[in-house]
mmCIF file of C-alpha atoms and ligand atoms in Angstrom:
data_model
loop_
_atom_site.group_PDB
_atom_site.id
_atom_site.type_symbol
_atom_site.label_atom_id
_atom_site.label_comp_id
_atom_site.label_asym_id
_atom_site.label_seq_id
_atom_site.Cartn_x
_atom_site.Cartn_y
_atom_site.Cartn_z
ATOM 1 C CA MET A 1271 107.012 97.131 107.470
ATOM 2 C CA TYR A 1272 103.781 98.805 108.862
ATOM 3 C CA ASP A 1273 100.711 96.717 109.927
ATOM 4 C CA PHE A 1274 97.925 97.092 107.385
ATOM 5 C CA THR A 1275 96.169 93.732 108.436
ATOM 6 C CA LYS A 1276 95.022 94.527 112.063
ATOM 7 C CA VAL A 1277 91.240 94.885 112.375
ATOM 8 C CA VAL A 1278 90.305 97.340 115.083
ATOM 9 C CA ASP A 1279 86.883 98.018 116.490
ATOM 10 C CA ARG A 1280 86.321 101.841 115.879
ATOM 11 C CA SER A 1281 82.863 102.055 117.336
ATOM 12 C CA HIS A 1282 82.609 104.257 120.270
ATOM 13 C CA THR A 1283 85.543 106.457 119.038
ATOM 14 C CA ASN A 1284 83.365 109.292 117.762
ATOM 15 C CA SER A 1285 83.858 107.894 114.266
ATOM 16 C CA VAL A 1286 81.130 109.059 111.878
ATOM 17 C CA LYS A 1287 81.581 105.976 109.867
ATOM 18 C CA TRP A 1288 81.206 103.512 112.950
ATOM 19 C CA GLN A 1289 78.281 105.051 114.683
ATOM 20 C CA GLY A 1290 75.877 102.380 113.704
ATOM 21 C CA THR A 1291 74.859 99.131 115.413
ATOM 22 C CA ASP A 1292 77.083 96.119 116.148
ATOM 23 C CA ASN A 1293 76.419 94.010 113.110
ATOM 24 C CA GLU A 1294 77.065 96.795 110.707
ATOM 25 C CA LEU A 1295 80.185 96.950 108.342
ATOM 26 C CA PRO A 1296 80.490 100.454 106.984
ATOM 27 C CA LEU A 1297 82.703 100.639 103.915
ATOM 28 C CA SER A 1298 81.322 104.076 103.198
ATOM 29 C CA ILE A 1299 82.723 107.454 104.316
ATOM 30 C CA ALA A 1300 86.199 108.094 102.923
ATOM 31 C CA ASP A 1301 88.529 107.432 105.863
ATOM 32 C CA MET A 1302 90.707 104.343 106.206
ATOM 33 C CA GLU A 1303 90.705 101.375 108.689
ATOM 34 C CA PHE A 1304 94.440 101.789 108.974
ATOM 35 C CA ALA A 1305 96.468 103.202 111.971
ATOM 36 C CA VAL A 1306 98.194 106.511 111.198
ATOM 37 C CA ALA A 1307 101.892 106.111 110.606
ATOM 38 C CA PRO A 1308 103.755 105.981 114.021
ATOM 39 C CA GLU A 1309 106.124 108.879 112.851
ATOM 40 C CA ILE A 1310 103.004 111.132 112.746
ATOM 41 C CA VAL A 1311 101.770 109.880 115.977
ATOM 42 C CA LYS A 1312 105.188 110.569 117.661
ATOM 43 C CA ALA A 1313 105.191 114.060 116.327
ATOM 44 C CA MET A 1314 101.817 114.604 118.001
ATOM 45 C CA HIS A 1315 102.997 113.188 121.193
ATOM 46 C CA THR A 1316 106.138 115.434 121.153
ATOM 47 C CA LYS A 1317 103.800 118.431 120.735
ATOM 48 C CA LEU A 1318 101.914 117.424 123.781
ATOM 49 C CA THR A 1319 104.965 117.385 126.034
ATOM 50 C CA THR A 1320 105.012 121.138 126.103
ATOM 51 C CA PRO A 1321 101.510 121.864 127.274
ATOM 52 C CA TYR A 1322 101.162 125.554 126.248
ATOM 53 C CA PHE A 1323 98.407 125.697 123.610
ATOM 54 C CA GLY A 1324 97.973 129.360 122.793
ATOM 55 C CA TYR A 1325 97.150 130.833 119.348
ATOM 56 C CA GLU A 1326 99.542 129.575 116.608
ATOM 57 C CA TYR A 1327 100.646 130.725 113.294
ATOM 58 C CA VAL A 1328 101.624 128.410 110.371
ATOM 59 C CA PRO A 1329 105.373 128.296 110.100
ATOM 60 C CA LEU A 1330 107.282 128.302 106.703
ATOM 61 C CA ALA A 1331 108.349 124.708 107.594
ATOM 62 C CA PHE A 1332 104.754 123.688 107.013
ATOM 63 C CA PHE A 1333 104.727 124.946 103.605
ATOM 64 C CA GLN A 1334 108.277 123.751 102.859
ATOM 65 C CA ALA A 1335 107.300 120.117 103.854
ATOM 66 C CA ILE A 1336 104.434 120.290 101.308
ATOM 67 C CA SER A 1337 106.695 121.835 98.602
ATOM 68 C CA GLU A 1338 109.370 119.086 99.139
ATOM 69 C CA TRP A 1339 106.747 116.364 98.888
ATOM 70 C CA TYR A 1340 105.371 117.647 95.572
ATOM 71 C CA GLN A 1341 108.969 117.803 94.270
ATOM 72 C CA THR A 1342 109.855 114.169 95.204
ATOM 73 C CA GLN A 1343 106.478 112.484 94.870
ATOM 74 C CA HIS A 1344 105.070 114.399 91.906
ATOM 75 C CA GLN A 1345 108.074 116.067 90.320
ATOM 76 C CA THR A 1346 106.275 119.392 90.613
ATOM 77 C CA GLN A 1347 107.949 122.538 91.902
ATOM 78 C CA ILE A 1348 105.492 124.616 93.992
ATOM 79 C CA SER A 1349 106.625 127.764 95.471
ATOM 80 C CA THR A 1350 105.819 128.075 99.220
ATOM 81 C CA ALA A 1351 104.735 131.671 98.447
ATOM 82 C CA TRP A 1352 101.747 130.276 96.475
ATOM 83 C CA MET A 1353 100.408 128.390 99.562
ATOM 84 C CA LEU A 1354 97.636 129.215 102.047
ATOM 85 C CA PHE A 1355 96.746 127.266 105.141
ATOM 86 C CA CYS A 1356 93.115 126.329 105.454
ATOM 87 C CA ASN A 1357 91.622 124.041 108.141
ATOM 88 C CA GLY A 1358 89.977 121.713 105.654
ATOM 89 C CA VAL A 1359 89.450 121.233 101.923
ATOM 90 C CA VAL A 1360 85.678 121.545 102.134
ATOM 91 C CA PRO A 1361 85.855 124.728 104.214
ATOM 92 C CA ALA A 1362 88.175 126.120 101.612
ATOM 93 C CA LEU A 1363 85.819 125.245 98.761
ATOM 94 C CA SER A 1364 82.872 126.992 100.557
ATOM 95 C CA SER A 1365 84.934 130.087 101.307
ATOM 96 C CA MET A 1366 86.275 130.391 97.763
ATOM 97 C CA ILE A 1367 82.822 129.951 96.432
ATOM 98 C CA ARG A 1368 81.632 132.810 98.623
ATOM 99 C CA ARG A 1369 84.610 135.067 97.731
ATOM 100 C CA LEU A 1370 84.620 134.454 94.010
ATOM 101 C CA SER A 1371 81.028 134.356 93.082
ATOM 102 C CA GLN A 1372 77.707 136.008 94.051
ATOM 103 C CA PRO A 1373 74.469 134.424 95.311
ATOM 104 C CA GLY A 1374 72.550 133.253 92.141
ATOM 105 C CA ASP A 1375 75.749 132.407 90.262
ATOM 106 C CA GLN A 1376 76.451 129.021 88.832
ATOM 107 C CA VAL A 1377 79.211 126.631 89.681
ATOM 108 C CA VAL A 1378 80.000 124.044 87.073
ATOM 109 C CA VAL A 1379 80.793 120.404 88.207
ATOM 110 C CA GLN A 1380 81.314 117.142 86.428
ATOM 111 C CA THR A 1381 78.886 114.732 87.630
ATOM 112 C CA PRO A 1382 78.832 112.129 89.203
ATOM 113 C CA VAL A 1383 80.991 113.874 91.788
ATOM 114 C CA TYR A 1384 81.761 114.120 95.482
ATOM 115 C CA ASP A 1385 78.401 115.095 97.032
ATOM 116 C CA ILE A 1386 79.712 117.700 99.375
ATOM 117 C CA PHE A 1387 80.486 119.877 96.357
ATOM 118 C CA PHE A 1388 76.628 120.321 96.002
ATOM 119 C CA HIS A 1389 76.315 121.357 99.576
ATOM 120 C CA SER A 1390 79.176 123.942 99.370
ATOM 121 C CA ILE A 1391 77.538 125.390 96.274
ATOM 122 C CA GLU A 1392 73.883 125.266 97.321
ATOM 123 C CA ASN A 1393 74.201 126.068 101.023
ATOM 124 C CA ASN A 1394 75.798 129.369 99.819
ATOM 125 C CA GLY A 1395 73.009 130.182 97.589
ATOM 126 C CA ARG A 1396 74.723 129.420 94.267
ATOM 127 C CA HIS A 1397 73.557 127.015 91.648
ATOM 128 C CA VAL A 1398 75.074 123.687 90.610
ATOM 129 C CA LEU A 1399 75.413 123.530 86.890
ATOM 130 C CA GLU A 1400 76.209 119.938 85.923
ATOM 131 C CA SER A 1401 78.299 118.916 83.110
ATOM 132 C CA PRO A 1402 77.657 115.183 83.172
ATOM 133 C CA LEU A 1403 80.667 112.968 82.371
ATOM 134 C CA SER A 1404 80.136 110.615 79.378
ATOM 135 C CA TYR A 1405 79.890 106.914 80.321
ATOM 136 C CA ASP A 1406 80.741 104.088 78.039
ATOM 137 C CA PRO A 1407 79.120 100.997 79.619
ATOM 138 C CA HIS A 1408 81.111 98.525 77.392
ATOM 139 C CA GLN A 1409 84.258 99.867 78.729
ATOM 140 C CA ALA A 1410 82.987 101.049 82.045
ATOM 141 C CA HIS A 1411 84.884 104.166 81.315
ATOM 142 C CA TYR A 1412 84.140 107.801 81.883
ATOM 143 C CA SER A 1413 85.342 110.770 79.733
ATOM 144 C CA ILE A 1414 84.635 114.456 79.439
ATOM 145 C CA ASP A 1415 81.838 115.728 77.124
ATOM 146 C CA TRP A 1416 83.811 118.622 75.759
ATOM 147 C CA ALA A 1417 80.984 120.236 73.826
ATOM 148 C CA ASP A 1418 78.734 120.145 76.888
ATOM 149 C CA LEU A 1419 81.456 121.474 79.186
ATOM 150 C CA GLU A 1420 82.132 124.471 76.918
ATOM 151 C CA ALA A 1421 78.512 125.149 76.609
ATOM 152 C CA LYS A 1422 78.110 125.197 80.423
ATOM 153 C CA LEU A 1423 81.268 127.312 81.012
ATOM 154 C CA ALA A 1424 80.035 129.733 78.363
ATOM 155 C CA GLN A 1425 76.716 130.501 80.277
ATOM 156 C CA PRO A 1426 76.999 134.107 81.622
ATOM 157 C CA LEU A 1427 76.195 132.999 85.212
ATOM 158 C CA SER A 1428 78.964 130.457 85.338
ATOM 159 C CA LYS A 1429 81.702 131.936 87.581
ATOM 160 C CA ILE A 1430 83.524 128.868 88.984
ATOM 161 C CA MET A 1431 84.347 125.397 87.873
ATOM 162 C CA LEU A 1432 84.899 122.810 90.744
ATOM 163 C CA LEU A 1433 87.250 120.076 89.288
ATOM 164 C CA CYS A 1434 88.000 116.904 91.182
ATOM 165 C CA ASN A 1435 91.415 115.430 90.282
ATOM 166 C CA PRO A 1436 91.583 112.539 90.946
ATOM 167 C CA HIS A 1437 87.895 112.316 90.639
ATOM 168 C CA ASN A 1438 85.824 110.887 93.493
ATOM 169 C CA PRO A 1439 83.780 108.698 92.945
ATOM 170 C CA ILE A 1440 84.792 107.560 89.429
ATOM 171 C CA GLY A 1441 88.484 106.917 90.390
ATOM 172 C CA ARG A 1442 90.121 108.674 87.414
ATOM 173 C CA VAL A 1443 92.984 111.084 87.123
ATOM 174 C CA TRP A 1444 92.719 113.730 84.376
ATOM 175 C CA SER A 1445 95.654 113.915 82.006
ATOM 176 C CA ARG A 1446 97.854 116.923 81.344
ATOM 177 C CA VAL A 1447 96.105 117.507 78.029
ATOM 178 C CA GLU A 1448 92.669 117.252 79.645
ATOM 179 C CA LEU A 1449 93.679 119.618 82.320
ATOM 180 C CA GLN A 1450 95.183 122.148 79.808
ATOM 181 C CA ASN A 1451 91.892 122.018 77.774
ATOM 182 C CA ILE A 1452 89.821 122.624 80.837
ATOM 183 C CA ILE A 1453 91.830 125.590 81.971
ATOM 184 C CA GLN A 1454 91.936 127.142 78.552
ATOM 185 C CA LEU A 1455 88.052 126.970 78.420
ATOM 186 C CA CYS A 1456 87.836 128.400 81.929
ATOM 187 C CA GLN A 1457 90.168 131.236 80.788
ATOM 188 C CA GLN A 1458 88.231 131.836 77.596
ATOM 189 C CA TYR A 1459 84.907 132.256 79.528
ATOM 190 C CA HIS A 1460 86.431 134.047 82.653
ATOM 191 C CA VAL A 1461 85.613 131.248 84.914
ATOM 192 C CA TRP A 1462 87.709 130.509 88.055
ATOM 193 C CA LEU A 1463 88.978 127.007 88.232
ATOM 194 C CA ILE A 1464 89.111 125.411 91.736
ATOM 195 C CA SER A 1465 90.868 122.026 91.583
ATOM 196 C CA ASP A 1466 90.274 119.632 94.520
ATOM 197 C CA GLU A 1467 93.375 117.440 94.452
ATOM 198 C CA ILE A 1468 92.819 115.774 97.907
ATOM 199 C CA HIS A 1469 93.287 112.288 96.506
ATOM 200 C CA GLY A 1470 96.360 113.109 94.474
ATOM 201 C CA ASP A 1471 98.714 110.826 96.388
ATOM 202 C CA LEU A 1472 96.403 107.840 96.129
ATOM 203 C CA VAL A 1473 96.973 106.719 92.528
ATOM 204 C CA LEU A 1474 97.853 103.100 91.763
ATOM 205 C CA GLY A 1475 100.393 102.968 88.902
ATOM 206 C CA GLN A 1476 99.869 104.660 85.596
ATOM 207 C CA PRO A 1477 98.413 107.115 84.429
ATOM 208 C CA ALA A 1478 99.947 109.291 87.158
ATOM 209 C CA TYR A 1479 98.347 112.258 88.776
ATOM 210 C CA THR A 1480 99.164 115.630 87.222
ATOM 211 C CA PRO A 1481 98.786 118.514 89.686
ATOM 212 C CA VAL A 1482 97.371 121.610 88.005
ATOM 213 C CA ALA A 1483 100.301 123.526 89.549
ATOM 214 C CA ALA A 1484 102.605 121.525 87.302
ATOM 215 C CA LEU A 1485 101.190 123.217 84.111
ATOM 216 C CA PRO A 1486 102.872 126.282 82.467
ATOM 217 C CA PRO A 1487 102.440 129.581 84.234
ATOM 218 C CA ALA A 1488 100.314 131.070 81.574
ATOM 219 C CA LEU A 1489 97.679 128.483 82.532
ATOM 220 C CA LEU A 1490 97.767 129.267 86.241
ATOM 221 C CA THR A 1491 96.271 132.727 86.321
ATOM 222 C CA ASN A 1492 92.774 131.649 87.256
ATOM 223 C CA VAL A 1493 93.560 128.536 89.290
ATOM 224 C CA ALA A 1494 93.372 127.438 92.981
ATOM 225 C CA ALA A 1495 94.281 123.887 93.932
ATOM 226 C CA CYS A 1496 93.399 122.245 97.212
ATOM 227 C CA ILE A 1497 95.604 119.507 98.924
ATOM 228 C CA SER A 1498 95.650 117.953 102.284
ATOM 229 C CA PRO A 1499 97.350 115.123 104.216
ATOM 230 C CA SER A 1500 93.913 114.017 105.405
ATOM 231 C CA LYS A 1501 93.168 111.281 102.684
ATOM 232 C CA THR A 1502 96.752 110.379 102.046
ATOM 233 C CA PHE A 1503 97.722 109.717 105.725
ATOM 234 C CA ASN A 1504 94.259 109.063 107.193
ATOM 235 C CA LEU A 1505 94.156 112.419 109.262
ATOM 236 C CA ALA A 1506 90.653 113.604 108.426
ATOM 237 C CA ALA A 1507 90.082 115.009 111.921
ATOM 238 C CA LEU A 1508 93.282 116.810 111.867
ATOM 239 C CA HIS A 1509 91.708 119.642 109.858
ATOM 240 C CA SER A 1510 94.789 120.639 107.946
ATOM 241 C CA ALA A 1511 94.730 121.673 104.313
ATOM 242 C CA CYS A 1512 96.689 123.877 101.951
ATOM 243 C CA VAL A 1513 95.441 125.775 98.917
ATOM 244 C CA ILE A 1514 97.869 126.591 96.200
ATOM 245 C CA VAL A 1515 97.212 129.840 94.298
ATOM 246 C CA PRO A 1516 99.862 130.936 91.744
ATOM 247 C CA ASP A 1517 98.282 134.245 90.869
ATOM 248 C CA PRO A 1518 99.064 136.866 93.554
ATOM 249 C CA ASP A 1519 95.786 138.911 93.158
ATOM 250 C CA LEU A 1520 93.619 135.794 93.313
ATOM 251 C CA ARG A 1521 95.694 134.520 96.356
ATOM 252 C CA ALA A 1522 95.086 137.693 98.175
ATOM 253 C CA THR A 1523 91.368 137.524 97.436
ATOM 254 C CA ILE A 1524 91.225 133.980 98.737
ATOM 255 C CA SER A 1525 93.296 134.695 101.700
ATOM 256 C CA ARG A 1526 90.968 137.443 102.744
ATOM 257 C CA GLY A 1527 88.139 135.035 102.507
ATOM 258 C CA PHE A 1528 89.853 132.424 104.671
ATOM 259 C CA ASN A 1529 90.570 135.123 107.262
ATOM 260 C CA ASN A 1530 87.084 136.397 107.175
ATOM 261 C CA ASP A 1531 85.644 133.044 107.609
ATOM 262 C CA GLU A 1532 88.082 132.246 110.488
ATOM 263 C CA LEU A 1533 89.636 129.250 108.571
ATOM 264 C CA ALA A 1534 93.264 130.337 108.574
ATOM 265 C CA GLU A 1535 94.513 129.359 112.004
ATOM 266 C CA PRO A 1536 95.732 125.758 112.771
ATOM 267 C CA ASN A 1537 94.706 123.592 115.802
ATOM 268 C CA LEU A 1538 97.599 122.578 118.032
ATOM 269 C CA LEU A 1539 98.309 119.308 116.157
ATOM 270 C CA ALA A 1540 97.851 120.376 112.551
ATOM 271 C CA VAL A 1541 101.327 121.776 111.994
ATOM 272 C CA PRO A 1542 103.557 119.098 113.602
ATOM 273 C CA ALA A 1543 101.395 116.216 112.303
ATOM 274 C CA THR A 1544 101.406 117.650 108.690
ATOM 275 C CA ILE A 1545 105.069 118.158 108.741
ATOM 276 C CA ALA A 1546 105.728 114.685 110.064
ATOM 277 C CA ALA A 1547 103.462 113.240 107.358
ATOM 278 C CA TYR A 1548 105.057 114.841 104.493
ATOM 279 C CA GLN A 1549 108.575 114.481 105.773
ATOM 280 C CA GLN A 1550 108.454 110.923 107.188
ATOM 281 C CA GLY A 1551 105.323 109.366 105.585
ATOM 282 C CA GLN A 1552 106.684 108.197 102.279
ATOM 283 C CA THR A 1553 107.387 104.545 103.119
ATOM 284 C CA TRP A 1554 104.049 104.138 104.832
ATOM 285 C CA LEU A 1555 102.326 105.563 101.761
ATOM 286 C CA GLN A 1556 104.211 103.149 99.480
ATOM 287 C CA GLU A 1557 103.150 100.263 101.586
ATOM 288 C CA LEU A 1558 99.588 101.523 101.675
ATOM 289 C CA LEU A 1559 99.485 101.779 97.938
ATOM 290 C CA GLN A 1560 100.592 98.147 97.784
ATOM 291 C CA VAL A 1561 97.766 97.082 100.076
ATOM 292 C CA LEU A 1562 95.222 99.033 98.031
ATOM 293 C CA THR A 1563 96.482 97.350 94.890
ATOM 294 C CA ALA A 1564 96.109 93.955 96.472
ATOM 295 C CA ASN A 1565 92.623 94.853 97.759
ATOM 296 C CA ARG A 1566 91.676 95.831 94.209
ATOM 297 C CA GLN A 1567 93.008 92.463 93.044
ATOM 298 C CA GLN A 1568 90.755 90.727 95.663
ATOM 299 C CA VAL A 1569 87.913 92.697 94.290
ATOM 300 C CA THR A 1570 88.518 91.867 90.644
ATOM 301 C CA ALA A 1571 88.853 88.090 91.572
ATOM 302 C CA TRP A 1572 85.573 88.247 93.441
ATOM 303 C CA LEU A 1573 83.812 89.976 90.517
ATOM 304 C CA ASN A 1574 85.033 87.206 88.277
ATOM 305 C CA GLN A 1575 83.276 84.492 90.222
ATOM 306 C CA LEU A 1576 80.177 86.523 90.955
ATOM 307 C CA PRO A 1577 76.964 84.999 89.470
ATOM 308 C CA VAL A 1578 75.457 88.437 88.651
ATOM 309 C CA ASN A 1579 76.893 91.049 86.256
ATOM 310 C CA LEU A 1580 78.777 93.873 88.050
ATOM 311 C CA GLN A 1581 81.400 96.088 86.485
ATOM 312 C CA LEU A 1582 84.098 97.949 88.261
ATOM 313 C CA ALA A 1583 84.169 101.444 86.679
ATOM 314 C CA SER A 1584 87.099 102.814 88.671
ATOM 315 C CA ALA A 1585 90.190 103.565 86.913
ATOM 316 C CA ASN A 1586 93.467 103.652 89.018
ATOM 317 C CA ALA A 1587 92.828 106.409 91.499
ATOM 318 C CA THR A 1588 91.454 106.730 95.041
ATOM 319 C CA TYR A 1589 90.571 103.764 97.390
ATOM 320 C CA LEU A 1590 86.897 104.294 96.546
ATOM 321 C CA LEU A 1591 85.578 101.682 94.167
ATOM 322 C CA TRP A 1592 82.819 102.473 91.792
ATOM 323 C CA PHE A 1593 80.534 99.528 90.785
ATOM 324 C CA ASP A 1594 78.205 99.727 87.865
ATOM 325 C CA VAL A 1595 75.059 97.923 89.107
ATOM 326 C CA SER A 1596 72.879 98.968 86.120
ATOM 327 C CA SER A 1597 72.240 95.284 85.180
ATOM 328 C CA MET A 1598 70.440 94.910 88.552
ATOM 329 C CA THR A 1599 68.693 98.280 89.135
ATOM 330 C CA ALA A 1600 68.316 101.762 87.985
ATOM 331 C CA ASN A 1601 68.101 102.915 91.602
ATOM 332 C CA ALA A 1602 71.312 102.122 93.478
ATOM 333 C CA GLN A 1603 69.843 103.530 96.714
ATOM 334 C CA GLU A 1604 67.163 100.801 96.759
ATOM 335 C CA LEU A 1605 69.942 98.192 96.385
ATOM 336 C CA ALA A 1606 72.129 99.823 99.087
ATOM 337 C CA THR A 1607 69.221 99.893 101.469
ATOM 338 C CA PHE A 1608 68.533 96.202 100.761
ATOM 339 C CA ILE A 1609 72.131 95.151 101.318
ATOM 340 C CA LYS A 1610 72.258 97.110 104.527
ATOM 341 C CA GLN A 1611 69.077 95.484 105.755
ATOM 342 C CA GLN A 1612 69.931 92.071 104.789
ATOM 343 C CA THR A 1613 73.629 91.932 105.633
ATOM 344 C CA GLY A 1614 74.651 95.003 107.647
ATOM 345 C CA LEU A 1615 77.259 96.086 104.979
ATOM 346 C CA ILE A 1616 76.929 99.839 104.311
ATOM 347 C CA LEU A 1617 77.941 101.115 100.877
ATOM 348 C CA ASN A 1618 77.320 104.585 99.431
ATOM 349 C CA ALA A 1619 74.516 104.616 96.872
ATOM 350 C CA GLY A 1620 75.705 106.646 93.853
ATOM 351 C CA ASN A 1621 72.414 108.658 93.606
ATOM 352 C CA VAL A 1622 73.879 111.434 95.882
ATOM 353 C CA TYR A 1623 76.705 112.111 93.452
ATOM 354 C CA ARG A 1624 74.114 112.975 90.668
ATOM 355 C CA GLY A 1625 74.885 112.480 86.984
ATOM 356 C CA ASN A 1626 74.435 108.718 86.307
ATOM 357 C CA GLY A 1627 75.297 107.861 89.920
ATOM 358 C CA ALA A 1628 71.978 106.154 90.456
ATOM 359 C CA HIS A 1629 73.403 103.068 88.518
ATOM 360 C CA PHE A 1630 76.450 102.779 90.844
ATOM 361 C CA LEU A 1631 77.487 101.858 94.355
ATOM 362 C CA ARG A 1632 80.639 103.085 95.987
ATOM 363 C CA LEU A 1633 82.855 100.897 98.255
ATOM 364 C CA ASN A 1634 85.583 102.158 100.401
ATOM 365 C CA SER A 1635 88.443 99.564 99.955
ATOM 366 C CA ALA A 1636 90.961 101.115 102.400
ATOM 367 C CA CYS A 1637 90.559 98.352 105.043
ATOM 368 C CA PRO A 1638 92.541 95.217 106.038
ATOM 369 C CA PRO A 1639 92.175 92.414 103.445
ATOM 370 C CA ALA A 1640 90.242 90.271 105.935
ATOM 371 C CA MET A 1641 87.694 92.965 106.438
ATOM 372 C CA LEU A 1642 87.274 93.521 102.732
ATOM 373 C CA LYS A 1643 86.690 89.706 102.315
ATOM 374 C CA GLN A 1644 83.972 89.857 104.896
ATOM 375 C CA ALA A 1645 82.427 92.854 103.129
ATOM 376 C CA LEU A 1646 82.462 91.125 99.731
ATOM 377 C CA SER A 1647 80.811 88.093 101.153
ATOM 378 C CA ARG A 1648 78.068 90.209 102.505
ATOM 379 C CA PHE A 1649 77.907 92.228 99.270
ATOM 380 C CA GLN A 1650 77.414 88.948 97.294
ATOM 381 C CA THR A 1651 74.588 87.777 99.606
ATOM 382 C CA GLY A 1652 72.819 91.024 99.195
ATOM 383 C CA LEU A 1653 73.232 91.060 95.370
ATOM 384 C CA ILE A 1654 71.948 87.421 94.966
ATOM 385 C CA ASN A 1655 68.871 87.958 97.139
ATOM 386 C CA PHE A 1656 67.982 91.399 95.673
ATOM 387 C CA VAL A 1657 64.808 91.728 93.697
ATOM 388 C CA PRO A 1658 64.167 95.249 92.295
ATOM 389 C CA SER A 1659 60.816 96.936 93.040
ATOM 390 C CA LYS A 1660 58.508 97.289 90.135
ATOM 391 C CA ASN A 1661 58.861 101.038 90.183
ATOM 392 C CA HIS A 1662 62.330 100.948 88.657
HETATM 393 C C1 PLP B 159 87.067 115.167 96.789
HETATM 394 C C2 PLP B 159 87.117 115.488 98.130
HETATM 395 N N1 PLP B 159 87.327 116.656 98.602
HETATM 396 C C3 PLP B 159 87.294 116.960 99.916
HETATM 397 C C4 PLP B 159 87.124 115.998 100.900
HETATM 398 C C5 PLP B 159 87.079 116.254 102.342
HETATM 399 O O1 PLP B 159 88.037 117.314 102.652
HETATM 400 P P1 PLP B 159 88.261 117.856 104.107
HETATM 401 O O2 PLP B 159 88.023 116.694 105.108
HETATM 402 O O3 PLP B 159 89.625 118.414 104.118
HETATM 403 O O4 PLP B 159 87.233 118.961 104.246
HETATM 404 C C6 PLP B 159 86.814 114.646 100.416
HETATM 405 C C7 PLP B 159 86.514 113.529 101.387
HETATM 406 O O5 PLP B 159 86.214 112.502 101.151
HETATM 407 C C8 PLP B 159 86.847 114.373 99.074
HETATM 408 O O6 PLP B 159 86.628 113.064 98.546
#
């Protein structure tokens, strides 16, 4: 049994999330308020007992640990030969965008989506081409607008599609059939598919996560998938990620990009911690998923007694909860700012994720139940006292 109940003060630890003032409670940026599994910490300690920290290569054992994890956790066989090390998923995305497209090209994304996608695209001089997800407010459910997606992929300047599976912030996995359809469309229009699967292990029950690498070989000619222990095991500052590229030519191109961008070498803890996570982290993850499920139940019970009308639009993936606040405001940023000022609770306003994100707030539920309870109480106070401005 691991302890997922302890509340620890993370201010003054260089935490980006906790750099605010004393009364603030940030349930925002996607890292967790849980201690890393002791098995992983032990592996890091062991590494430090031999203090010779020269340049390192990534050993085969690193890729084998990932391959075995995918076999046991996701029943997916992934050859270690398909894998490249990269020191982060976002660095990998930016590098692949630079290698696989030209300035001025378009990158297709399904909005609302992880806002850093926009930075990776636009900071490299490419254009974001949104294919907004369809939203059914009655079911609080998102789906793909296939006609729109095809039209966007068919545009001559569309060179890459960035897929998020499971999708942050809407908390959905894409089904095998949906993935096949997306890839077939990408193949038809000669678009590279980059699939960000960093949240793949954080799925509660069914439907399960389908890695793109699990699809038939004929569908894997234009695909690169990004994974990392950073979300699953709360190791964001470890800077360890892996990009899976089945096609050898595409892999060579991407590998050159990583080398060129100096992203292909690990820091001293990346290899031992990643291997320990994938080899010994299974029980910790199982317990984490139980805690996240219970936290979700706490949120559902809270919603049921809430005097205002809020809907949870998250499906069963990620610990990021996506609240439809459209009954209260058309500008979630205004509501988030109000809640922060009134109560100190920090949530992400959905505006930054584009699409229909301005009708949503995102709450990071990966925290001890007591902290969540405190956050929901503050959330409720903010909601009850909120009066939207006349402009919205
Ligand atoms: C979809 C997605 N991709 C990538 C990242 C960050 O990846 P990394 O820290 O490896 O750059 C996040 C973090 O929240 C994310 O949600």
